[in-house]
């Protein structure tokens, strides 16, 4: 294994603020970076923003801002979020950075010189939303984009083309070179089939808008800007100094790109072809994760159901969120964000299985040994130790194949062995029998198991792993990993430290539910969720005063005592059915949280409930008196 490791997240378009899909790409990249560092490898982790192109130009225009000012703002939001999330990136690149722009122009120059770029006429359909060209055969009915379904536009312009067709065979050979090249493995076949279907040359410049990198001076063609995907993909090498100072290009020899499945084609076809043209090494792994939906529905700004990752982290804990995302969904598959699932993971996996194990260890160690535990040897747990060693051995290949949900599943089996060992061993009985030595051995065994487990958990939950380590009196770092994991070492004694419980149990949802769940249900069946119903506040009130509103047959002006001190003024359309004097002193049911409205010049602060059929209208009332202000549920 090379001792250098380069990991990249996608660079995010700045036409939208960060959501959990973006956070997912970044968190996976962060986990890979942290794991590699823990193995003592020299790591470079790149993330950033993709700022050029028609889509961004349009988004800026809609906000009446210059593209750069607009990009500055949203790019800043991404960067701040990753900082808030303790994402351990080495560089946050922006495609508007000078060294990046210089590198992209250099790449264009090389490709132009070596004959991979030529000038021709382009006619075809373009999806601005995906920044993708489509051939007629790929389009959906009516010319819509096959990826996002939005209408495409017909482009007719003089363009520069990249000779993609020349790379078909070399690409196909490359896909065969390593079965872990494209992850999950099932996606590799998709790419192969696509390339076998034939590659067309790719239009790589545009003249219809301006917000992009200009062609190099040597091309002497100022009308054109470089196509956003050539620009964007190049970030992976320009960030390392390719085309400028070459400072970090040594990392390029071992690159892993973490991306979403929607941008696999750009990474597995365009990108390696560009690299081949530039005579650069190819990435070692392209890992494509699935998409997140919310309560079963696709997230989108227009539906208003986009989840803000910061809110989730604030409500449930950043590392709880990281754990959930990685544990709950098999890598490569789509996942659904439901708070209930997140809460279940927190309560059962984190609070119960892991948190309690540490509490039990610390509790007994304190009670029986004043936190200092020492074992003469650990023959007693030979069988368990063997199981643990076997589990640990199974983790490496899972991590390598990015099966992080399986990795965590297996890791949790180690904690389960610990909990079971305590239950079976019944240390409290052994203490009564004056077998303290044996109990000390058990506790040393558990402490070891937690030390190993925390080390292996650290890339995913670094802060909590460090808290466990602190309680165990150890530090998680490359030498610890080497000793405890690679060399399978066991520690003979621990000076433990007390530690507050790691994970608070969660009893109820902490974020508002998605509006989509309701609106989708509404559209289909007219049903609403209980949470939507709960938004309506209703109370019983006593009509203290009532009179007719002049010039109106229907409207009455009521003063209703809702137990609020001062009666509320409510305008009610029941005048044809009830005389004012018949209402005074009786109780009615009122919707109390309606926005105030003005009727015939009078402000109304609520609505009296009634049932109406062809025979007339009857007020809804409690069938016996209750206190004024009693809520109706
Ligand atoms: N700018 C390009 C990437 C260029 S990389 C050289 C881009 N940007 S993006 O902002 O639209 O998307 C960035 C990443 O976020 C992609 O990996 C995409 O898959 C991911 N996600 C966006 N929405 C998502 C979900 N709802 N769920 C999971 N990930 C999704 O594409």
XYZ file of C-alpha atoms and ligand atoms in Angstrom:
664
model
C 0.000 0.000 0.000
C 1.387 3.322 -1.011
C 2.137 5.480 2.001
C 0.711 8.504 0.235
C -3.008 9.013 -0.081
C -4.992 11.615 -1.937
C -8.724 11.873 -1.417
C -11.098 14.330 -3.026
C -14.735 15.189 -2.519
C -16.663 16.625 -5.447
C -16.429 20.376 -5.733
C -19.889 21.780 -5.146
C -21.811 24.039 -7.453
C -22.432 27.390 -5.878
C -25.948 27.757 -7.212
C -27.341 26.107 -4.115
C -26.636 26.059 -0.395
C -25.221 22.902 1.186
C -27.597 20.050 2.053
C -27.152 16.570 3.466
C -26.284 15.094 0.048
C -23.274 17.371 -0.101
C -22.445 16.641 3.517
C -22.504 12.928 2.727
C -19.888 13.258 -0.058
C -17.696 15.352 2.198
C -18.074 13.178 5.290
C -17.145 10.010 3.404
C -14.052 11.765 2.063
C -13.195 12.934 5.567
C -13.513 9.403 6.923
C -11.110 8.116 4.279
C -8.646 10.906 5.017
C -8.748 10.311 8.756
C -8.363 6.577 8.388
C -5.339 6.965 6.133
C -3.726 9.393 8.577
C -4.319 6.964 11.393
C -2.397 4.415 9.396
C 0.485 6.841 9.328
C 0.074 7.663 5.646
C 0.852 11.060 4.187
C -2.565 12.415 3.276
C -3.891 15.240 1.138
C -7.622 15.882 1.258
C -9.216 18.254 -1.206
C -12.652 19.788 -1.289
C -14.004 23.032 -2.704
C -16.503 24.751 -4.967
C -17.265 24.621 -8.682
C -18.053 28.189 -9.622
C -18.206 28.644 -13.366
C -20.804 27.890 -15.992
C -24.137 28.994 -17.293
C -26.077 27.652 -14.316
C -24.140 29.816 -11.860
C -24.308 32.802 -14.182
C -28.094 32.459 -14.284
C -28.410 31.961 -10.534
C -26.358 35.101 -9.890
C -28.412 37.076 -12.355
C -31.616 36.022 -10.651
C -30.201 37.498 -7.438
C -28.989 40.644 -9.172
C -25.409 39.941 -8.282
C -22.214 39.472 -10.226
C -21.301 35.796 -10.584
C -18.144 36.311 -8.569
C -19.864 38.089 -5.689
C -22.519 35.407 -5.694
C -19.946 32.606 -5.808
C -17.991 34.215 -2.956
C -21.061 34.098 -0.783
C -22.120 30.497 -1.398
C -18.580 29.180 -1.504
C -18.127 30.758 1.911
C -21.184 28.904 3.170
C -19.719 25.566 2.104
C -16.365 26.341 3.641
C -17.902 27.508 6.907
C -20.029 24.383 7.100
C -17.061 22.082 6.575
C -15.123 23.984 9.224
C -18.052 23.707 11.603
C -18.112 19.975 10.844
C -14.390 19.572 11.581
C -13.736 18.357 8.070
C -10.004 17.821 7.846
C -9.402 19.110 4.331
C -5.955 20.315 3.332
C -7.201 22.675 0.681
C -10.536 24.205 -0.165
C -10.189 24.939 -3.847
C -12.345 27.370 -5.772
C -12.378 27.111 -9.531
C -12.004 30.890 -9.562
C -8.593 30.525 -7.835
C -5.794 31.889 -9.956
C -3.626 28.769 -9.912
C -6.584 26.638 -10.951
C -7.450 28.892 -13.867
C -3.813 28.887 -14.940
C -3.676 25.091 -14.797
C -6.868 24.699 -16.807
C -5.567 26.978 -19.524
C -2.358 25.024 -19.609
C -4.262 21.776 -20.010
C -6.214 23.270 -22.888
C -2.983 24.367 -24.503
C -1.437 20.902 -24.243
C -4.545 19.227 -25.653
C -4.687 21.730 -28.485
C -1.046 21.114 -29.283
C -1.282 17.345 -29.215
C -4.264 17.354 -31.530
C -6.876 16.181 -28.993
C -8.704 19.483 -29.283
C -9.965 20.682 -32.648
C -12.409 23.333 -33.799
C -15.707 22.447 -35.423
C -19.389 23.282 -35.584
C -21.600 22.078 -32.838
C -25.257 21.441 -33.011
C -26.927 19.636 -30.182
C -29.035 19.787 -27.060
C -27.713 21.044 -23.768
C -29.084 20.746 -20.249
C -28.079 23.807 -18.261
C -29.126 22.279 -14.982
C -26.747 19.298 -15.434
C -24.283 21.241 -17.600
C -24.388 18.273 -19.984
C -24.656 17.767 -23.740
C -26.987 15.054 -24.995
C -27.329 13.324 -28.326
C -30.821 12.976 -29.802
C -30.935 9.281 -29.026
C -30.293 9.966 -25.332
C -33.018 12.543 -24.870
C -36.371 11.798 -23.315
C -39.562 12.453 -25.193
C -39.968 16.115 -26.051
C -36.227 16.671 -25.825
C -36.011 16.572 -22.012
C -32.774 15.791 -20.189
C -32.504 12.059 -19.357
C -30.839 12.853 -16.007
C -33.005 15.561 -14.488
C -36.011 15.625 -16.827
C -35.786 19.369 -17.416
C -36.071 20.801 -20.945
C -32.827 21.033 -22.904
C -31.870 23.847 -25.222
C -30.686 23.602 -28.791
C -27.150 24.870 -29.182
C -25.663 25.818 -32.496
C -22.260 27.317 -32.190
C -18.700 27.108 -33.266
C -16.989 25.006 -30.648
C -13.785 23.333 -29.752
C -14.073 19.592 -29.412
C -12.167 17.050 -27.411
C -11.416 13.813 -29.250
C -13.196 11.603 -26.736
C -13.798 8.945 -29.391
C -10.065 8.293 -29.600
C -10.013 7.045 -26.006
C -12.676 4.405 -26.091
C -10.349 1.401 -26.228
C -7.892 2.683 -23.685
C -10.725 3.431 -21.301
C -12.186 -0.033 -21.662
C -8.797 -1.558 -20.934
C -8.412 0.628 -17.890
C -11.744 -0.469 -16.388
C -10.530 -4.044 -16.540
C -7.305 -3.259 -14.705
C -8.661 -3.228 -11.155
C -11.927 -4.452 -9.773
C -11.926 -1.790 -7.058
C -11.390 1.022 -9.552
C -15.037 1.961 -9.645
C -16.985 1.390 -6.456
C -19.433 -0.062 -5.804
C -18.339 -2.729 -8.229
C -21.800 -2.974 -9.779
C -21.403 0.525 -11.183
C -18.349 -0.462 -13.198
C -20.477 -2.491 -15.594
C -22.740 0.463 -16.187
C -19.774 2.555 -17.222
C -18.351 -0.193 -19.407
C -21.656 -0.612 -21.207
C -21.900 3.098 -21.814
C -18.407 3.294 -23.300
C -18.977 0.185 -25.408
C -21.980 1.988 -26.867
C -19.555 4.422 -28.478
C -18.132 7.768 -27.430
C -18.714 10.960 -29.317
C -16.296 13.841 -29.313
C -17.106 16.321 -26.612
C -17.780 19.986 -27.084
C -15.505 21.713 -24.583
C -16.005 25.428 -25.137
C -18.985 27.738 -25.160
C -19.617 31.138 -26.695
C -23.119 31.907 -25.453
C -22.177 33.101 -22.001
C -19.147 34.564 -20.305
C -18.782 33.176 -16.840
C -15.950 30.718 -17.368
C -12.234 30.384 -17.874
C -11.058 31.969 -21.091
C -9.015 29.967 -23.583
C -5.253 30.334 -23.234
C -3.806 33.363 -24.968
C -2.037 31.125 -27.457
C -5.413 29.929 -28.771
C -6.234 33.532 -29.676
C -9.972 33.067 -29.515
C -11.436 35.364 -26.885
C -15.091 34.557 -27.627
C -14.921 31.157 -25.980
C -14.959 30.004 -22.395
C -13.946 26.506 -21.330
C -16.712 23.984 -20.682
C -17.436 23.744 -16.972
C -16.752 20.017 -16.628
C -13.253 20.262 -18.142
C -12.669 23.214 -15.826
C -14.102 21.430 -12.780
C -12.449 18.039 -13.194
C -9.053 19.646 -13.571
C -9.337 20.884 -9.978
C -8.106 17.515 -8.779
C -4.668 18.172 -10.229
C -4.457 21.960 -10.237
C -5.071 21.881 -6.466
C -1.808 19.974 -6.136
C 0.040 22.582 -8.155
C -0.123 20.914 -11.544
C 0.505 23.585 -14.164
C 1.865 26.012 -11.582
C 4.205 25.272 -8.670
C 3.980 21.434 -8.711
C 4.258 21.595 -4.917
C 2.038 18.652 -4.070
C 1.764 16.736 -7.306
C 3.417 13.715 -5.667
C -0.009 12.919 -4.204
C -1.469 12.394 -7.645
C 0.014 8.878 -7.764
C -2.647 7.568 -5.385
C -5.952 9.358 -5.827
C -9.417 8.397 -4.631
C -12.381 10.429 -5.851
C -15.516 10.303 -3.731
C -18.549 11.369 -5.755
C -22.294 10.853 -6.087
C -23.608 8.367 -8.620
C -25.028 11.185 -10.757
C -21.583 12.404 -11.702
C -19.938 9.041 -12.248
C -19.887 9.338 -16.025
C -17.884 12.556 -15.900
C -15.378 10.994 -13.533
C -15.067 7.555 -15.053
C -15.087 8.571 -18.735
C -14.274 12.229 -19.362
C -11.757 12.620 -16.597
C -9.490 9.661 -17.386
C -9.619 10.592 -21.084
C -8.481 14.128 -20.231
C -5.724 12.713 -18.044
C -4.572 10.346 -20.777
C -4.407 13.271 -23.154
C -2.263 15.165 -20.642
C -0.128 12.110 -20.068
C -0.948 12.082 -16.391
C -1.523 9.079 -14.135
C -5.111 7.908 -13.677
C -6.981 7.852 -10.357
C -6.842 4.680 -8.326
C -10.453 4.672 -7.174
C -13.683 6.364 -8.091
C -16.231 5.766 -5.392
C -19.813 6.659 -6.267
C -22.320 6.880 -3.444
C -26.088 6.859 -3.741
C -28.595 9.631 -3.261
C -30.397 10.747 -0.128
C -34.103 11.275 -0.130
C -36.181 12.696 2.711
C -38.968 10.563 4.082
C -39.008 8.787 0.744
C -39.169 11.915 -1.444
C -36.479 13.519 -3.545
C -35.122 16.656 -1.932
C -35.462 19.874 -3.832
C -35.552 23.558 -3.154
C -38.955 23.897 -4.791
C -40.491 21.274 -2.503
C -38.942 23.012 0.463
C -37.823 19.693 1.927
C -34.076 20.119 1.694
C -32.359 19.151 4.917
C -29.815 21.539 6.314
C -26.968 19.373 7.625
C -26.042 21.911 10.267
C -29.522 21.680 11.763
C -29.301 17.911 11.951
C -25.899 18.068 13.592
C -27.066 20.709 16.052
C -30.165 18.756 16.974
C -28.670 15.273 17.252
C -24.894 15.690 17.417
C -22.425 15.850 14.576
C -20.926 12.430 15.147
C -24.318 10.823 15.641
C -25.185 12.219 12.214
C -21.949 10.916 10.687
C -22.528 7.494 12.197
C -26.106 7.353 10.976
C -25.277 8.316 7.407
C -22.534 5.755 7.118
C -24.183 2.966 9.082
C -27.693 3.131 7.777
C -27.118 2.978 4.033
C -25.011 0.507 2.063
C -22.423 2.433 0.092
C -23.673 3.085 -3.421
C -27.335 2.652 -2.599
C -29.829 5.424 -2.109
C -30.697 6.268 1.456
C -33.657 7.844 3.128
C -33.291 10.419 5.832
C -35.928 9.839 8.461
C -35.401 11.183 11.963
C -36.905 8.076 13.454
C -34.156 5.930 11.907
C -31.501 8.320 13.165
C -32.971 8.241 16.674
C -33.073 4.456 16.673
C -29.401 4.314 15.769
C -28.510 6.797 18.491
C -30.471 5.003 21.182
C -29.625 1.443 20.341
C -26.185 1.407 18.730
C -24.623 4.422 20.348
C -26.258 4.893 23.755
C -26.972 1.247 24.510
C -24.289 -0.844 22.884
C -21.298 1.440 22.985
C -22.071 4.118 25.573
C -23.278 1.652 28.163
C -20.315 -0.612 27.698
C -17.987 2.226 28.624
C -20.240 3.208 31.557
C -20.275 -0.344 32.851
C -16.511 -0.605 32.632
C -15.920 2.701 34.373
C -18.595 2.061 36.982
C -17.189 -1.299 38.044
C -13.573 -0.195 37.795
C -14.304 2.709 40.081
C -16.325 0.734 42.553
C -13.992 -2.236 42.812
C -10.535 -0.893 41.940
C -10.522 2.900 42.266
C -10.178 3.013 38.452
C -6.806 1.247 38.343
C -7.124 -2.159 36.746
C -4.439 -4.668 36.118
C -4.474 -8.213 34.807
C -1.828 -10.801 35.414
C -2.753 -12.409 32.126
C -5.889 -12.844 30.036
C -6.217 -16.595 29.484
C -9.829 -16.493 30.569
C -11.031 -14.662 27.506
C -9.098 -16.627 24.917
C -12.152 -17.490 22.875
C -13.439 -13.920 22.821
C -10.017 -12.609 21.936
C -9.891 -14.917 18.979
C -13.295 -13.719 17.823
C -12.187 -10.134 18.145
C -9.001 -10.730 16.176
C -11.046 -12.379 13.425
C -13.510 -9.500 13.341
C -10.713 -6.972 13.131
C -9.106 -8.890 10.276
C -12.374 -8.727 8.355
C -12.560 -4.953 8.619
C -9.718 -3.952 6.284
C -11.204 -5.352 3.091
C -14.588 -3.858 3.989
C -13.044 -0.457 4.400
C -11.039 -0.840 1.199
C -14.212 -1.630 -0.728
C -15.896 1.303 1.049
C -18.481 -0.966 2.591
C -18.588 1.339 5.563
C -22.004 0.194 6.737
C -20.663 -3.368 6.925
C -17.492 -2.131 8.562
C -19.528 -0.533 11.329
C -21.789 -3.531 11.606
C -18.799 -5.807 12.187
C -17.177 -3.305 14.517
C -20.308 -3.306 16.676
C -19.986 -7.053 17.085
C -16.844 -6.354 19.070
C -18.808 -4.188 21.496
C -21.462 -6.886 21.683
C -18.799 -9.389 22.732
C -17.876 -6.995 25.537
C -21.427 -6.585 26.781
C -22.026 -10.309 26.644
C -18.797 -11.077 28.496
C -19.924 -8.852 31.382
C -23.387 -10.440 31.482
C -21.987 -13.981 31.413
C -19.169 -13.357 33.838
C -21.360 -11.646 36.439
C -18.510 -9.721 38.065
C -20.763 -8.548 40.919
C -21.093 -12.172 42.067
C -17.388 -12.831 41.656
C -16.650 -9.843 43.869
C -18.808 -11.351 46.591
C -16.798 -14.539 46.262
C -13.582 -12.567 46.736
C -12.408 -13.221 43.200
C -11.261 -9.677 42.530
C -8.355 -10.823 40.367
C -10.729 -12.434 37.941
C -12.898 -9.344 37.818
C -9.834 -7.218 37.147
C -9.050 -9.501 34.244
C -12.534 -9.064 32.845
C -12.266 -5.295 33.099
C -8.853 -5.250 31.449
C -10.303 -7.371 28.676
C -13.193 -4.908 28.227
C -10.861 -1.924 28.309
C -8.729 -3.509 25.583
C -11.750 -4.249 23.494
C -12.882 -0.632 23.824
C -9.406 0.635 23.020
C -9.363 -1.372 19.816
C -12.941 -0.493 18.984
C -12.427 3.223 19.583
C -9.332 3.197 17.387
C -11.272 1.584 14.578
C -14.205 3.934 15.116
C -12.069 7.029 15.214
C -12.204 7.918 11.475
C -15.996 7.969 11.693
C -16.514 9.403 15.177
C -13.214 11.069 16.050
C -14.332 13.106 19.067
C -16.151 10.273 20.773
C -13.304 7.891 20.043
C -10.978 10.369 21.727
C -13.286 10.597 24.734
C -13.222 6.826 25.083
C -9.446 6.868 24.726
C -9.176 9.557 27.388
C -11.263 7.490 29.776
C -8.970 4.554 29.067
C -5.863 6.678 29.583
C -4.578 6.136 26.051
C -4.333 8.293 22.932
C -5.548 7.376 19.482
C -2.825 7.909 16.939
C -0.815 6.016 14.355
C 1.424 4.183 16.858
C -1.638 3.117 18.903
C -3.313 1.824 15.777
C -0.212 -0.060 14.824
C 0.190 -1.665 18.243
C -3.458 -2.510 18.940
C -4.758 -3.266 15.459
C -1.947 -4.183 13.072
C 0.108 -6.037 15.660
C -2.898 -7.263 17.633
C -1.444 -6.105 20.955
C -3.262 -6.258 24.319
C -2.619 -3.833 27.135
C -2.027 -5.309 30.626
C -3.125 -2.435 32.847
C -5.108 0.779 32.672
C -5.343 3.898 34.791
C -8.920 4.825 33.904
C -10.554 8.202 34.236
C -14.192 8.933 34.946
C -16.203 10.017 31.936
C -19.692 11.422 31.493
C -21.967 9.179 29.397
C -21.069 9.685 25.740
C -24.492 9.625 24.166
C -27.689 11.101 25.445
C -30.771 9.065 24.615
C -33.256 10.805 22.337
C -36.953 10.496 23.138
C -38.619 12.573 20.455
C -38.055 14.211 17.093
C -35.946 17.315 17.392
C -36.518 18.800 13.953
C -39.712 19.788 12.198
C -40.934 17.052 9.907
C -40.507 17.390 6.165
C -43.222 19.426 4.527
C -43.117 17.044 1.580
C -44.397 14.064 3.448
C -47.548 16.022 4.088
C -47.873 17.811 0.810
C -47.243 14.622 -1.166
C -49.864 12.855 0.946
C -52.196 15.787 0.596
C -51.974 15.774 -3.137
C -52.692 12.101 -3.372
C -55.296 11.395 -0.759
C -56.173 14.504 1.164
C -54.579 12.989 4.269
C -52.465 15.013 6.643
C -49.999 13.938 9.277
C -50.643 14.237 12.974
C -47.942 16.907 13.114
C -49.772 18.991 10.592
C -52.971 18.621 12.577
C -51.147 19.619 15.743
C -50.334 22.960 14.216
C -53.960 23.953 14.604
C -54.635 25.264 18.098
C -58.239 24.955 19.314
C -59.769 25.936 22.652
C -63.077 26.121 24.420
C -64.210 29.650 25.238
C -67.219 31.382 26.800
C -69.071 33.989 24.769
C -68.959 37.035 27.040
C -70.500 39.527 24.639
C -72.230 39.270 21.258
C -73.813 41.778 18.915
C -74.802 42.074 15.275
C -72.471 43.895 12.946
C -74.380 46.639 11.217
C -75.140 46.168 7.535
C -74.411 42.496 7.747
C -76.941 39.660 8.104
C -74.382 37.046 8.757
C -71.688 38.548 10.904
C -71.671 38.758 14.668
C -69.067 40.494 16.755
C -68.185 38.264 19.682
C -65.994 38.689 22.742
C -64.908 35.222 23.795
C -63.233 34.443 27.103
C -60.513 31.911 26.330
C -58.976 32.009 29.763
C -56.428 34.557 28.575
C -57.425 37.346 30.940
C -58.889 39.591 28.294
C -61.675 38.220 26.050
C -60.813 37.953 22.366
C -62.683 39.726 19.635
C -63.892 37.300 17.004
C -66.049 37.993 13.963
C -68.225 34.999 13.227
C -70.534 34.277 10.284
C -73.273 32.630 12.346
C -75.669 35.581 12.542
C -78.370 33.960 10.397
C -78.630 31.017 12.752
C -78.005 32.351 16.243
C -79.344 35.478 17.934
C -76.579 37.309 19.814
C -78.384 37.128 23.163
C -78.749 33.351 22.820
C -74.998 33.010 22.591
C -73.919 35.037 25.598
C -72.979 32.783 28.487
C -72.573 29.662 26.349
C -69.371 27.881 25.432
C -68.039 27.532 21.898
C -65.031 25.909 20.247
C -62.513 28.290 18.719
C -59.490 27.988 16.434
C -57.141 30.288 18.311
C -53.997 30.493 16.200
C -55.380 31.831 12.939
C -53.729 34.934 11.578
C -55.917 37.953 12.487
C -58.204 39.080 9.654
C -60.385 42.171 9.153
C -64.073 41.638 8.354
C -66.339 44.645 7.750
C -63.737 46.777 9.474
C -63.497 44.607 12.604
C -60.422 42.565 13.478
C -61.128 38.905 14.056
C -58.743 36.851 16.189
C -60.081 33.356 15.818
C -62.760 31.193 14.286
C -65.796 29.643 15.935
C -66.384 26.053 14.824
C -69.760 24.889 13.577
C -71.350 22.198 11.399
C -73.588 23.203 8.537
C -75.986 21.118 6.449
C -79.086 21.876 4.395
C -81.158 22.370 7.592
C -78.936 25.036 8.957
C -75.922 25.548 11.159
C -75.170 24.148 14.617
C -72.285 25.241 16.807
C -69.762 22.657 17.959
C -69.636 22.790 21.756
C -68.390 20.608 24.632
C -71.283 18.448 25.868
C -70.686 19.651 29.410
C -68.992 22.792 30.672
C -65.189 22.816 30.894
C -62.830 25.548 32.050
C -62.457 28.408 29.607
C -59.285 27.998 27.580
C -59.308 24.195 27.728
C -57.445 22.946 24.637
C -59.248 20.740 22.153
C -57.221 17.798 20.890
N -19.949 20.528 -9.436
C -20.296 19.195 -9.719
C -19.181 18.263 -9.312
C -17.867 18.537 -9.941
S -16.648 17.471 -9.365
C -15.339 17.802 -10.301
C -21.565 18.808 -8.971
N -21.893 19.561 -7.931
S -23.197 19.370 -7.046
O -23.120 20.400 -6.060
O -24.341 19.352 -7.859
O -23.148 17.987 -6.398
C -22.043 17.645 -5.650
C -22.183 16.296 -4.987
O -23.290 16.265 -4.122
C -22.364 15.153 -5.976
O -21.506 14.113 -5.596
C -23.795 14.746 -5.796
O -23.979 13.406 -6.023
C -23.996 15.073 -4.343
N -25.413 15.210 -4.072
C -26.245 16.231 -4.422
N -27.506 15.912 -3.997
C -27.513 14.702 -3.413
C -28.435 13.949 -2.669
N -29.691 14.298 -2.516
N -27.983 12.820 -2.075
C -26.668 12.464 -2.108
N -25.785 13.164 -2.766
C -26.197 14.148 -3.637
O -22.181 17.848 -9.337
